[in-house]
Coordinates of C-alpha atoms (C1' of nucleotides) in Angstrom, one line a residue:
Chain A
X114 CA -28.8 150.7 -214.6
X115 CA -27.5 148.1 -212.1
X116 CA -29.1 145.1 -213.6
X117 CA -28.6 142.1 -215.5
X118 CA -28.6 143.2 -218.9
X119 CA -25.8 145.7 -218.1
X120 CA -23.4 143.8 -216.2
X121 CA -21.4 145.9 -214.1
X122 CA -18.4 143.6 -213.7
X123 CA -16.3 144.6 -216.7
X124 CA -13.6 141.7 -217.0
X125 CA -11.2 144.0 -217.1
X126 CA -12.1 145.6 -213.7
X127 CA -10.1 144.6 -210.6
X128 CA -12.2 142.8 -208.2
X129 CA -11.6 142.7 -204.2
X130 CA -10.3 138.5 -203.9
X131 CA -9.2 136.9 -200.5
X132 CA -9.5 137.7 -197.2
X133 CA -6.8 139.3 -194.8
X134 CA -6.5 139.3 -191.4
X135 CA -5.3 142.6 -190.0
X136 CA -4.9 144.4 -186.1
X137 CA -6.2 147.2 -185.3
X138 CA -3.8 149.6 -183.0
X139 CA -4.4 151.7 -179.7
X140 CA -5.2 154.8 -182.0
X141 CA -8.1 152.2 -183.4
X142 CA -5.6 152.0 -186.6
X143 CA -6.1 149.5 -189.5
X144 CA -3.9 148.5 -192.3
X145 CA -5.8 148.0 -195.4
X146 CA -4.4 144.9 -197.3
X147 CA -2.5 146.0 -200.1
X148 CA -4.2 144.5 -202.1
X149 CA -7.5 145.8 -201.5
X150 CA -5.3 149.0 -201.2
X151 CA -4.4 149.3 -205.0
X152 CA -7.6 148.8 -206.4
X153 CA -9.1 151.8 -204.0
X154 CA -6.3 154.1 -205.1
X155 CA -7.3 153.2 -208.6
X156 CA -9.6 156.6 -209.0
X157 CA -6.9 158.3 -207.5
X158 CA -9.0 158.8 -204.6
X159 CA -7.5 158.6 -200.9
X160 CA -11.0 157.3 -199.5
X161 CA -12.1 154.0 -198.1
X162 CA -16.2 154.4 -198.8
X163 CA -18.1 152.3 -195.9
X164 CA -21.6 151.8 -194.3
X165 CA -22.7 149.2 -192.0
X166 CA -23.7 145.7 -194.0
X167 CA -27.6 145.5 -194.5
X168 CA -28.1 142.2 -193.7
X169 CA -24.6 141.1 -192.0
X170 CA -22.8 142.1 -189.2
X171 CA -20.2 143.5 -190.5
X172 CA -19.0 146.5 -192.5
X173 CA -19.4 146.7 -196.4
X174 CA -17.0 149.1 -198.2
X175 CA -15.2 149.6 -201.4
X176 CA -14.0 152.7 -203.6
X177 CA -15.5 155.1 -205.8
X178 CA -16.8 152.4 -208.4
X179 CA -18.9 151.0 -205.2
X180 CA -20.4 154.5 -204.1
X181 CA -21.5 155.8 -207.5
X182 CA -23.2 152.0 -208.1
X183 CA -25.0 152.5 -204.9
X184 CA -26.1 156.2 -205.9
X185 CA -27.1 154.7 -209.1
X186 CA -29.2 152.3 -207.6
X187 CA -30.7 155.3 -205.6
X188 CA -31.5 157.4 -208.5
X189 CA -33.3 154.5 -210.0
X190 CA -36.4 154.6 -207.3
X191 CA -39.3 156.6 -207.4
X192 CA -38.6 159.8 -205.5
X193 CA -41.3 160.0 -203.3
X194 CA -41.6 156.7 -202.3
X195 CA -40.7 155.2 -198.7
X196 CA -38.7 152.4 -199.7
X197 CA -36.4 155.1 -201.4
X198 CA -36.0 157.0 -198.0
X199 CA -35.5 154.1 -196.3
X200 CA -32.4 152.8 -198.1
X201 CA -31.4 156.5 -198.5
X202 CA -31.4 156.8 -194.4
X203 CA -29.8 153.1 -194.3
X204 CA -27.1 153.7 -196.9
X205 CA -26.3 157.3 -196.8
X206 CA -27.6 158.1 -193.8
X207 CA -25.0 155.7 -192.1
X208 CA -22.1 155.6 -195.0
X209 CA -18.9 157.2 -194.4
X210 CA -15.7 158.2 -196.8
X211 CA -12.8 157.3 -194.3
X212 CA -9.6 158.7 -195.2
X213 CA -6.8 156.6 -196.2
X214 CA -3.6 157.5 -194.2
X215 CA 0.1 157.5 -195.2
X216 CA 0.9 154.0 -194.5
X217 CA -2.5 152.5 -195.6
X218 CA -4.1 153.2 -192.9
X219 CA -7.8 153.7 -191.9
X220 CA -9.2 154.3 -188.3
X221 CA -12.8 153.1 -188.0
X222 CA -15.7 155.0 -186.7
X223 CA -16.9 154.3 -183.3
X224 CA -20.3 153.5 -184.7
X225 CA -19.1 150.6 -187.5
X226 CA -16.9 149.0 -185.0
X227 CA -20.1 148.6 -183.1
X228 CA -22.1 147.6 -185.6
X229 CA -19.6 144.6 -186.5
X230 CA -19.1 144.2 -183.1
X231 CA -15.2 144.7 -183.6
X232 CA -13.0 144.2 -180.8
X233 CA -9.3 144.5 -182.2
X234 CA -8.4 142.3 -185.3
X235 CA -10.5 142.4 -188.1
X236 CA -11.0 140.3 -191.4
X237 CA -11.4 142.2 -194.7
X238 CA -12.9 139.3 -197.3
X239 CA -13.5 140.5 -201.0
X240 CA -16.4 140.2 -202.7
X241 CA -15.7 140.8 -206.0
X242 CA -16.9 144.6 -206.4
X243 CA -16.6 145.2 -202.8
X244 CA -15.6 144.1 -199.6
X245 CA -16.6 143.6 -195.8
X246 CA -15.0 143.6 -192.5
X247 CA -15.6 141.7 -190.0
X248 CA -14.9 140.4 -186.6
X249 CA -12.7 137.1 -187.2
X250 CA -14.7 134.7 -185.4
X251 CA -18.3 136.4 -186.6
X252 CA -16.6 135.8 -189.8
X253 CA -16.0 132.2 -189.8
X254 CA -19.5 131.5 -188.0
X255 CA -20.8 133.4 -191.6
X256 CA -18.5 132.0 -193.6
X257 CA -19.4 128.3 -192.4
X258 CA -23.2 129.3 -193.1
X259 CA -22.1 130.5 -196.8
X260 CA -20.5 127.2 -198.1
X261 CA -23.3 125.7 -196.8
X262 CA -25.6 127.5 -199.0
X263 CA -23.0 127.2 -201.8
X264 CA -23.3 123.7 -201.6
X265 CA -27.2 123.5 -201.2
X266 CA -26.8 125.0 -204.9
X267 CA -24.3 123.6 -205.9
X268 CA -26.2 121.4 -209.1
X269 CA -27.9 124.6 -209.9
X270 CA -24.0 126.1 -210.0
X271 CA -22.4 123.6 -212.0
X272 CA -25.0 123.6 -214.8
X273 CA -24.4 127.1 -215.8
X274 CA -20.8 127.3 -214.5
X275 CA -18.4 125.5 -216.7
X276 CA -17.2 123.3 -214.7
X277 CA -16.6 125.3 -211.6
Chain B
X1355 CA -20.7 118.6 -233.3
X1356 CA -17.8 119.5 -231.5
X1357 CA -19.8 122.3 -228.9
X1358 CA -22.3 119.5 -228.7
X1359 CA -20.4 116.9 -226.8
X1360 CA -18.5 119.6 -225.4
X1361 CA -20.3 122.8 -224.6
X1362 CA -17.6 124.5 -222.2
X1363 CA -14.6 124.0 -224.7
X1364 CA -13.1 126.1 -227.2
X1365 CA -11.4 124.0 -229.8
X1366 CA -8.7 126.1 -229.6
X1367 CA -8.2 126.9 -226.1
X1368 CA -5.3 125.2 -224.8
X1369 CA -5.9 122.1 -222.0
X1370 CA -4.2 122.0 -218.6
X1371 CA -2.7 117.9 -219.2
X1372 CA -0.8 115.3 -217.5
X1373 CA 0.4 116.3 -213.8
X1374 CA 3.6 117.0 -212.7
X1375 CA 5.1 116.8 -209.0
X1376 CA 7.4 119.8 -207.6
X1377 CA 8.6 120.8 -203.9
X1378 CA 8.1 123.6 -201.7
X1379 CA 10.9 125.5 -200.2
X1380 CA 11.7 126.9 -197.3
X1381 CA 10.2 130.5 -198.3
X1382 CA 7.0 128.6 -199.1
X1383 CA 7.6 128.8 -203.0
X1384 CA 6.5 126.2 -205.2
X1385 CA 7.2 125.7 -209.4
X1386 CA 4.4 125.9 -211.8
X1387 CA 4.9 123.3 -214.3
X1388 CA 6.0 125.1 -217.6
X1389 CA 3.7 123.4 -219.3
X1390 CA 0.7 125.3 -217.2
X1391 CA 2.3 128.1 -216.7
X1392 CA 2.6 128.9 -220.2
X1393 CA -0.8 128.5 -220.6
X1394 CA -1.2 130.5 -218.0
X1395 CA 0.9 133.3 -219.3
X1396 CA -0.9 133.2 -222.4
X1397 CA -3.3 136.1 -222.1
X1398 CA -0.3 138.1 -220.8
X1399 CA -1.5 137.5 -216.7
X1400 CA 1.1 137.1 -214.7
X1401 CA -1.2 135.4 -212.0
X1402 CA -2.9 131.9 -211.1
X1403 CA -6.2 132.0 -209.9
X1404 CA -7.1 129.4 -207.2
X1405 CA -9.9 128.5 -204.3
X1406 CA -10.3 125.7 -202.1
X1407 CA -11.8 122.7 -204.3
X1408 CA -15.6 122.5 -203.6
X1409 CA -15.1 118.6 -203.2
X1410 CA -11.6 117.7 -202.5
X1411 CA -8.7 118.3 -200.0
X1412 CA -7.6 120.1 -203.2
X1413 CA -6.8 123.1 -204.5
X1414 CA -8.6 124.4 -207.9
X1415 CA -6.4 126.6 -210.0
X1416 CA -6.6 128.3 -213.5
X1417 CA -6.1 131.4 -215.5
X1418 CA -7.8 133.7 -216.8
X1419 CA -10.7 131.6 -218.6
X1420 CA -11.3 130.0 -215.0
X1421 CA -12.0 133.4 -213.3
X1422 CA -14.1 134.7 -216.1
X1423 CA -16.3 132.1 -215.8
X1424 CA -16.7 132.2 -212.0
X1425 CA -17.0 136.2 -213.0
X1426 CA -19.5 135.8 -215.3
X1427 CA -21.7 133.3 -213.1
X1428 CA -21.7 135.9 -210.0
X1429 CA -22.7 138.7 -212.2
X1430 CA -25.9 136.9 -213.6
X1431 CA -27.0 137.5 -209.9
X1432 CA -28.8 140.5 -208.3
X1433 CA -26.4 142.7 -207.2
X1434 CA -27.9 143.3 -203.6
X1435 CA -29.3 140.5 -202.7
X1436 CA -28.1 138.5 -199.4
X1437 CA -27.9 135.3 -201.8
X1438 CA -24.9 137.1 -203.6
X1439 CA -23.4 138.0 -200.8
X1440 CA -23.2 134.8 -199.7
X1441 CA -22.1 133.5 -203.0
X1442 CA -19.6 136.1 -203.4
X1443 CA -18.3 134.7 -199.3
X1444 CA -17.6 131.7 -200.0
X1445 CA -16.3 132.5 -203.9
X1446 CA -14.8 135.8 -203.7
X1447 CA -13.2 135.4 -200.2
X1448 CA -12.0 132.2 -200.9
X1449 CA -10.5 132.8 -204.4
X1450 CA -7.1 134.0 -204.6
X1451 CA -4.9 135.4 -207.6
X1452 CA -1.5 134.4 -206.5
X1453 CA 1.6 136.2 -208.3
X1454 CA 3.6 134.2 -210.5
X1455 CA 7.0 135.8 -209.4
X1456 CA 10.2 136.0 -212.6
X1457 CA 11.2 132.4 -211.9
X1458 CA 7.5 130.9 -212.6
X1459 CA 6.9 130.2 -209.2
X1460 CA 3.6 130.9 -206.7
X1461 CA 3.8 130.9 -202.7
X1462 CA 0.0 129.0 -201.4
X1463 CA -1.3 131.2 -198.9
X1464 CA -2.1 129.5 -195.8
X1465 CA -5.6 128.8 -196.3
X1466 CA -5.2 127.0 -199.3
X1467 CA -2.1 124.7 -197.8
X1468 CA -4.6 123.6 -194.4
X1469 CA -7.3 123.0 -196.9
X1470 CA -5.5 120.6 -199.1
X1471 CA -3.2 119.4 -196.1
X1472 CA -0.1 120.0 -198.0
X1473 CA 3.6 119.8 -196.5
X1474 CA 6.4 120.5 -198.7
X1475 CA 5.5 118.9 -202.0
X1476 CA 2.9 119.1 -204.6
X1477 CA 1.1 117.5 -207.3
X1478 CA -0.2 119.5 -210.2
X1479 CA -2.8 117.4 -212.3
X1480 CA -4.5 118.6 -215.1
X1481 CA -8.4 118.9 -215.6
X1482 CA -8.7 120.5 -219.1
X1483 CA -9.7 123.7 -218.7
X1484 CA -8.3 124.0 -215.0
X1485 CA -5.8 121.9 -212.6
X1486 CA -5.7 120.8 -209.5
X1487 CA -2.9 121.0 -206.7
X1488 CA -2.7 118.0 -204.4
X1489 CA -0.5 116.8 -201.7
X1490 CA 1.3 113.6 -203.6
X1491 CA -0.2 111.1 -200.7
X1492 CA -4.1 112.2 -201.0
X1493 CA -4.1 112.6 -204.4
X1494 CA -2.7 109.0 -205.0
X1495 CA -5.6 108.0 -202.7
X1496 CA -7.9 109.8 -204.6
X1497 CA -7.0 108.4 -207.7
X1498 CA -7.2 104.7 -206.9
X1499 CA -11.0 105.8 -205.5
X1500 CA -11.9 107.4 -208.7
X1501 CA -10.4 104.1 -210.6
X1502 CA -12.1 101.6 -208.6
X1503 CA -15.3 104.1 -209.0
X1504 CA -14.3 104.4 -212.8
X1505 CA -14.4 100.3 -213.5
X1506 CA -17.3 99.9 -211.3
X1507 CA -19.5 102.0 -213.7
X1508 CA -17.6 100.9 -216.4
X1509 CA -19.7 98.4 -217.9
X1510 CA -22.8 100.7 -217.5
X1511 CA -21.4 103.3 -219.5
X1512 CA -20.0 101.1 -222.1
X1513 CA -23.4 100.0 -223.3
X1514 CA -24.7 103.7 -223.3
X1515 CA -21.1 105.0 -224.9
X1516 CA -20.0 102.4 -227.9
X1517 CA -16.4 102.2 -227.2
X1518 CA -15.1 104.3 -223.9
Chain C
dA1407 C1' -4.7 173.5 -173.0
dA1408 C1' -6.3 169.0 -174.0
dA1409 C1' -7.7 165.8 -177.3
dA1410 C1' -7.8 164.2 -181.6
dA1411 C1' -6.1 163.7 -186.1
dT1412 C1' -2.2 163.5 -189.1
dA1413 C1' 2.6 163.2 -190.6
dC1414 C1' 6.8 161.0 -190.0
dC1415 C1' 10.0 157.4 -188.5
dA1416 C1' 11.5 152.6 -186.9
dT1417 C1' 11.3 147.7 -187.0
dG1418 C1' 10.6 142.8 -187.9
dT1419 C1' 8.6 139.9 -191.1
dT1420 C1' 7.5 138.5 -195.5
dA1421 C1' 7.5 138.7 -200.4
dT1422 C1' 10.1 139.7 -204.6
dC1423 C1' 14.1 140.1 -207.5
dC1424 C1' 18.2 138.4 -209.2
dC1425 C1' 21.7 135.1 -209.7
dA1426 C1' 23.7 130.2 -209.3
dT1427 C1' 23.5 125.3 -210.2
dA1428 C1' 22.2 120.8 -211.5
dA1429 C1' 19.3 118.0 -214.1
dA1430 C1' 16.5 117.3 -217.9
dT1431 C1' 15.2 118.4 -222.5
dA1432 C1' 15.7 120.1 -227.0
dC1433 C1' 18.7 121.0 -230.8
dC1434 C1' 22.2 120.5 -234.2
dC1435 C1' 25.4 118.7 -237.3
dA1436 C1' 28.8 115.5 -238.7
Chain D
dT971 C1' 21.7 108.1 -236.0
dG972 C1' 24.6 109.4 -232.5
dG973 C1' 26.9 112.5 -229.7
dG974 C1' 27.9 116.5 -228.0
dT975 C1' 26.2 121.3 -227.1
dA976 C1' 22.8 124.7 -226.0
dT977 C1' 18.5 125.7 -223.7
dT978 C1' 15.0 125.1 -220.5
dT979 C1' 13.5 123.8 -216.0
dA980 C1' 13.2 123.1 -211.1
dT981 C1' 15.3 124.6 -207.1
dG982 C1' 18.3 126.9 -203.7
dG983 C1' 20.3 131.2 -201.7
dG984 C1' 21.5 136.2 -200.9
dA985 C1' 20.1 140.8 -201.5
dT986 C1' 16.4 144.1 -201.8
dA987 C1' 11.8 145.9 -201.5
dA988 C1' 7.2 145.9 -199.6
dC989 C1' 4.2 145.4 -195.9
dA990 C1' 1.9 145.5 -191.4
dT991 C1' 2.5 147.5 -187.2
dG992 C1' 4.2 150.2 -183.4
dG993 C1' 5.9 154.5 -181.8
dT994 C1' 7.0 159.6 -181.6
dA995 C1' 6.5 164.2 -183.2
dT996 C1' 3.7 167.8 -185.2
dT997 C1' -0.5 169.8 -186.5
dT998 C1' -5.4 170.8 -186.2
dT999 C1' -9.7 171.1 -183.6
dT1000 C1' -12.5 172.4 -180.0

DNA sequence: AAAAATACCATGTTATCCCATAAATACCCA
DNA sequence: TGGGTATTTATGGGATAACATGGTATTTTT
């Protein structure tokens, strides 16, 4: 179960750090960062899993680790109830597995470059077990808001943080 | 007791001391200290974890204790809630493991040089269980700040602390 | 046949490795 | 203790490998 008592970040697990600032091409390629690159091919998998960001716009996406969390999180709702058809539509529905070229390469669906309103450059920003991408100035508008919050918490932070 | 007074500290775990100033090249590399970087190298990482300091023109760097902690403090969060993913912005996509390449040496990205304003050389100062990376200039500023700050509360503390 | 997807190749830039050197530090032994 | 030698360290440079990115050719789809 996805929850506190069973942590899913193992501190041995590679997380998705940074953020990368990449072009996409007139075939609507996009190099993945290398970084974020190793850590998908981890499973041995050749697929970049995606869906558009619930509450961002942007796209969220990761590797196999992120999919099967997300089908977890799935299999823990009642069955028959709405909210469970909901996020199934909103996750599923709308998450694709986008193969992983050659070179590194993905090309983006039509329908998550709109959603993240992407024009030709994109920022891929880690978030530990997965990462979004984004449009680089929607991105820094976000990111602006973000440290804001951070700091808003900041004394609740620093209490439990060690001294970060 | 020792984990009274100081609740975040191992009494064994080795302390980032003293600070050292080194120069940046022309490829953009920079020295670690020794004396870090063998702490650094002591859980057998070859990597030195950074972010933009929350409240400097600084940049906050550690090893592996650091980024377990920061770790650990994301994961006591729900998963996917927008308050983690805002968290995980402006921690995650800020954070950086930088490569410590044969000679001991790290290249800043350039988020991390405009953010602490740095030029060609660096100060490394230690903080215990981290260090920070200043340009030589701010961080000289900076200190004289935190002195006159230090003697200005000085008396106030001595009549709590018996002796600092 | 046209369009899209995929494989393959080329290039400039950057990172990484390896070696050289000078200065500082640690070490050793008379 | 002193004085000389070895080792470590910071730093520079050349060679090599990796990466992002653009392009062309080939295959697959429809």
């Amino acid at each position: 179960m996805l929850s506190h008592k069973y942590p899913f970040m193992d501190y041995k697990m590679q997380l998705f750090l940074s953020k990368f600032k990449n072009k996409i091409d007139q075939k609507g390629r996009v190099s993945i960062p290398s970084q974020f690159r190793s850590i998908l091919f981890q499973d041995g998998s050749q697929k970049m899993f995606c869906y558009p960001s619930l509450d961002a716009e942007a796209i969220d996406a990761g590797g196999d680790s992120l999919s099967r969390d997300i089908y977890a999180l799935m299999d823990n709702l009642d069955p028959y109830s709405d909210e469970k058809d909901f996020l199934s539509t909103a996750l599923f529905g709308l998450s694709e597995e986008l193969r992983i070229d050659s070179d590194g390469r993905v090309i983006l669906s039509d329908a998550l470059i709109q959603h993240a309103q992407i024009i030709d450059e994109v920022i891929f920003v880690g978030l530990g077990q997965k990462f979004q991408i984004w449009e680089p100035n929607r991105f820094s508008n976000y990111l602006q808001e973000a440290q804001k919050k951070v700091r808003e918490q900041r004394l609740l932070l620093s209490k439990k943080s060690k001294g970060f």
